[in-house]
PDB file of C-alpha atoms in Angstrom:
ATOM      1  CA  GLN A   1      -6.884 -81.330 -31.691  1.00 84.00           C
ATOM      2  CA  VAL A   2      -9.511 -78.623 -32.197  1.00 95.00           C
ATOM      3  CA  GLN A   3     -12.229 -78.392 -29.600  1.00 97.00           C
ATOM      4  CA  LEU A   4     -15.300 -76.225 -29.014  1.00 97.00           C
ATOM      5  CA  VAL A   5     -16.790 -76.111 -25.535  1.00 98.00           C
ATOM      6  CA  GLU A   6     -20.043 -74.361 -24.636  1.00 98.00           C
ATOM      7  CA  SER A   7     -20.930 -73.097 -21.190  1.00 98.00           C
ATOM      8  CA  GLY A   8     -23.594 -70.989 -19.533  1.00 98.00           C
ATOM      9  CA  GLY A   9     -26.682 -73.109 -20.043  1.00 98.00           C
ATOM     10  CA  GLY A  10     -29.060 -73.989 -17.270  1.00 98.00           C
ATOM     11  CA  LEU A  11     -32.567 -73.785 -15.853  1.00 98.00           C
ATOM     12  CA  VAL A  12     -34.118 -70.305 -15.824  1.00 98.00           C
ATOM     13  CA  GLN A  13     -37.534 -68.726 -15.408  1.00 98.00           C
ATOM     14  CA  PRO A  14     -39.463 -67.001 -18.199  1.00 98.00           C
ATOM     15  CA  GLY A  15     -38.380 -63.423 -18.784  1.00 98.00           C
ATOM     16  CA  SER A  16     -34.860 -63.959 -17.488  1.00 98.00           C
ATOM     17  CA  SER A  17     -31.544 -63.598 -19.318  1.00 98.00           C
ATOM     18  CA  LEU A  18     -28.709 -65.980 -20.013  1.00 98.00           C
ATOM     19  CA  ARG A  19     -25.350 -65.649 -21.732  1.00 98.00           C
ATOM     20  CA  LEU A  20     -23.824 -68.647 -23.456  1.00 98.00           C
ATOM     21  CA  SER A  21     -20.114 -68.905 -24.168  1.00 98.00           C
ATOM     22  CA  CYS A  22     -18.186 -70.960 -26.687  1.00 98.00           C
ATOM     23  CA  ALA A  23     -14.449 -71.445 -26.277  1.00 98.00           C
ATOM     24  CA  ALA A  24     -12.262 -72.666 -29.128  1.00 97.00           C
ATOM     25  CA  SER A  25      -8.956 -74.340 -28.427  1.00 97.00           C
ATOM     26  CA  GLY A  26      -6.342 -76.478 -30.114  1.00 95.00           C
ATOM     27  CA  ARG A  27      -4.024 -76.096 -33.081  1.00 94.00           C
ATOM     28  CA  ILE A  28      -6.020 -73.363 -34.814  1.00 95.00           C
ATOM     29  CA  PHE A  29      -4.519 -71.535 -37.758  1.00 94.00           C
ATOM     30  CA  SER A  30      -7.558 -69.334 -38.336  1.00 94.00           C
ATOM     31  CA  LEU A  31     -10.841 -69.054 -36.452  1.00 95.00           C
ATOM     32  CA  ASN A  32     -13.281 -67.867 -39.078  1.00 96.00           C
ATOM     33  CA  ALA A  33     -17.077 -67.600 -39.023  1.00 97.00           C
ATOM     34  CA  MET A  34     -18.873 -68.854 -35.929  1.00 98.00           C
ATOM     35  CA  ALA A  35     -22.534 -69.525 -35.264  1.00 98.00           C
ATOM     36  CA  TRP A  36     -25.108 -70.697 -32.764  1.00 98.00           C
ATOM     37  CA  PHE A  37     -27.749 -73.336 -33.478  1.00 98.00           C
ATOM     38  CA  ARG A  38     -30.385 -74.901 -31.281  1.00 98.00           C
ATOM     39  CA  GLN A  39     -32.493 -78.037 -31.359  1.00 98.00           C
ATOM     40  CA  ALA A  40     -35.648 -78.617 -29.367  1.00 97.00           C
ATOM     41  CA  PRO A  41     -37.102 -82.103 -28.808  1.00 91.00           C
ATOM     42  CA  GLY A  42     -38.908 -83.355 -31.903  1.00 93.00           C
ATOM     43  CA  LYS A  43     -37.699 -80.456 -34.050  1.00 96.00           C
ATOM     44  CA  GLN A  44     -34.951 -79.921 -36.592  1.00 96.00           C
ATOM     45  CA  ARG A  45     -31.820 -78.010 -35.723  1.00 97.00           C
ATOM     46  CA  GLU A  46     -32.461 -74.283 -36.079  1.00 98.00           C
ATOM     47  CA  PHE A  47     -30.042 -71.521 -37.030  1.00 98.00           C
ATOM     48  CA  ILE A  48     -29.899 -68.790 -34.402  1.00 98.00           C
ATOM     49  CA  ALA A  49     -27.078 -66.386 -35.205  1.00 98.00           C
ATOM     50  CA  SER A  50     -23.709 -66.148 -36.898  1.00 98.00           C
ATOM     51  CA  ILE A  51     -20.711 -63.856 -36.818  1.00 98.00           C
ATOM     52  CA  THR A  52     -17.870 -63.587 -39.309  1.00 97.00           C
ATOM     53  CA  GLY A  53     -14.218 -63.291 -38.440  1.00 94.00           C
ATOM     54  CA  GLY A  54     -14.520 -59.573 -39.106  1.00 93.00           C
ATOM     55  CA  GLY A  55     -17.483 -59.171 -36.771  1.00 95.00           C
ATOM     56  CA  ASP A  56     -20.410 -59.002 -39.200  1.00 97.00           C
ATOM     57  CA  THR A  57     -23.488 -60.584 -37.622  1.00 98.00           C
ATOM     58  CA  SER A  58     -26.677 -62.261 -38.766  1.00 98.00           C
ATOM     59  CA  VAL A  59     -29.504 -63.176 -36.419  1.00 98.00           C
ATOM     60  CA  ALA A  60     -32.579 -65.267 -37.170  1.00 98.00           C
ATOM     61  CA  ASP A  61     -35.815 -63.294 -37.389  1.00 97.00           C
ATOM     62  CA  SER A  62     -37.406 -65.443 -34.707  1.00 95.00           C
ATOM     63  CA  VAL A  63     -34.980 -64.175 -32.047  1.00 97.00           C
ATOM     64  CA  LYS A  64     -33.380 -61.030 -33.465  1.00 96.00           C
ATOM     65  CA  ASP A  65     -35.162 -58.700 -31.054  1.00 96.00           C
ATOM     66  CA  ARG A  66     -34.018 -60.675 -28.019  1.00 98.00           C
ATOM     67  CA  PHE A  67     -30.701 -62.367 -28.854  1.00 98.00           C
ATOM     68  CA  SER A  68     -27.326 -60.964 -29.858  1.00 98.00           C
ATOM     69  CA  ILE A  69     -24.037 -62.559 -30.856  1.00 98.00           C
ATOM     70  CA  SER A  70     -20.490 -61.353 -30.246  1.00 98.00           C
ATOM     71  CA  ARG A  71     -16.913 -62.599 -30.149  1.00 97.00           C
ATOM     72  CA  GLU A  72     -13.527 -61.823 -28.638  1.00 96.00           C
ATOM     73  CA  ASN A  73     -10.877 -62.917 -31.095  1.00 94.00           C
ATOM     74  CA  ALA A  74      -7.961 -62.614 -28.677  1.00 94.00           C
ATOM     75  CA  LYS A  75      -9.674 -65.082 -26.341  1.00 96.00           C
ATOM     76  CA  LYS A  76     -11.054 -67.294 -29.137  1.00 96.00           C
ATOM     77  CA  MET A  77     -14.477 -66.875 -27.559  1.00 97.00           C
ATOM     78  CA  MET A  78     -17.988 -66.417 -28.899  1.00 97.00           C
ATOM     79  CA  TYR A  79     -21.054 -65.396 -26.914  1.00 98.00           C
ATOM     80  CA  LEU A  80     -24.814 -65.511 -27.255  1.00 98.00           C
ATOM     81  CA  GLN A  81     -26.706 -63.023 -25.104  1.00 98.00           C
ATOM     82  CA  MET A  82     -30.291 -64.174 -24.624  1.00 98.00           C
ATOM     83  CA  ASP A  83     -32.847 -61.833 -23.074  1.00 98.00           C
ATOM     84  CA  LYS A  84     -36.544 -62.220 -22.301  1.00 98.00           C
ATOM     85  CA  LEU A  85     -36.371 -65.994 -22.485  1.00 98.00           C
ATOM     86  CA  GLY A  86     -39.591 -67.902 -23.066  1.00 97.00           C
ATOM     87  CA  TYR A  87     -40.743 -71.503 -23.060  1.00 97.00           C
ATOM     88  CA  ASP A  88     -40.059 -71.855 -26.801  1.00 96.00           C
ATOM     89  CA  ASP A  89     -36.376 -71.123 -26.190  1.00 97.00           C
ATOM     90  CA  THR A  90     -35.938 -74.446 -24.401  1.00 98.00           C
ATOM     91  CA  ALA A  91     -33.433 -76.434 -26.468  1.00 98.00           C
ATOM     92  CA  VAL A  92     -29.914 -77.744 -26.695  1.00 98.00           C
ATOM     93  CA  TYR A  93     -27.724 -74.923 -27.973  1.00 98.00           C
ATOM     94  CA  TYR A  94     -24.742 -75.788 -30.148  1.00 98.00           C
ATOM     95  CA  CYS A  95     -21.646 -73.810 -31.034  1.00 98.00           C
ATOM     96  CA  ASN A  96     -20.390 -74.056 -34.612  1.00 98.00           C
ATOM     97  CA  ALA A  97     -17.137 -72.688 -35.982  1.00 98.00           C
ATOM     98  CA  ARG A  98     -15.373 -72.724 -39.328  1.00 97.00           C
ATOM     99  CA  ILE A  99     -11.745 -73.352 -38.490  1.00 97.00           C
ATOM    100  CA  SER A 100      -8.619 -73.587 -40.620  1.00 96.00           C
ATOM    101  CA  THR A 101      -5.818 -75.850 -39.437  1.00 96.00           C
ATOM    102  CA  LEU A 102      -2.276 -75.927 -40.763  1.00 92.00           C
ATOM    103  CA  GLN A 103      -1.181 -79.198 -42.333  1.00 89.00           C
ATOM    104  CA  GLY A 104       2.306 -78.957 -43.757  1.00 89.00           C
ATOM    105  CA  LEU A 105       2.370 -76.148 -46.316  1.00 91.00           C
ATOM    106  CA  ASP A 106      -1.397 -76.073 -46.756  1.00 93.00           C
ATOM    107  CA  THR A 107      -4.465 -75.422 -44.659  1.00 94.00           C
ATOM    108  CA  THR A 108      -7.644 -77.405 -44.206  1.00 95.00           C
ATOM    109  CA  THR A 109     -10.903 -75.645 -43.401  1.00 96.00           C
ATOM    110  CA  ALA A 110     -13.811 -77.456 -41.814  1.00 96.00           C
ATOM    111  CA  ASP A 111     -16.813 -76.890 -39.564  1.00 97.00           C
ATOM    112  CA  TYR A 112     -16.538 -77.964 -35.949  1.00 97.00           C
ATOM    113  CA  TRP A 113     -19.300 -78.457 -33.386  1.00 98.00           C
ATOM    114  CA  GLY A 114     -19.428 -78.263 -29.644  1.00 98.00           C
ATOM    115  CA  GLN A 115     -21.114 -80.840 -27.456  1.00 97.00           C
ATOM    116  CA  GLY A 116     -24.134 -78.631 -26.827  1.00 98.00           C
ATOM    117  CA  THR A 117     -25.465 -77.022 -23.683  1.00 98.00           C
ATOM    118  CA  GLN A 118     -28.995 -77.402 -22.356  1.00 98.00           C
ATOM    119  CA  VAL A 119     -31.166 -74.330 -21.848  1.00 98.00           C
ATOM    120  CA  THR A 120     -34.446 -74.980 -20.065  1.00 98.00           C
ATOM    121  CA  VAL A 121     -37.017 -72.245 -19.493  1.00 98.00           C
ATOM    122  CA  SER A 122     -39.552 -73.263 -16.876  1.00 97.00           C
ATOM    123  CA  SER A 123     -41.776 -71.578 -14.330  1.00 94.00           C
TER     124      SER A 123
END
């Protein structure tokens, strides 16, 4: 079974920093592109940042000056460094990963999602 688990969320004050982690585990043949999304109450899910298996990154314009994405392939981990947090950053943050699994002589590639972790910015 493939599983993604986020950690690092919590309640913080405006202007503070937080680093989210996403750990992938299970029968993984290839851990490919990974990404972070977030969803605030009453809003659609929003793309935050992505990183390819080779380390190429893309960050949404709305957060590119404050957020950065990274990964450690040996640990099957992805991170989201969030600096200068504000009230608008309050949301549930989700880890997404494109993962290939071995099934017999072939592989199946699909997107997996974590359970989400709550980030609340409050004074």
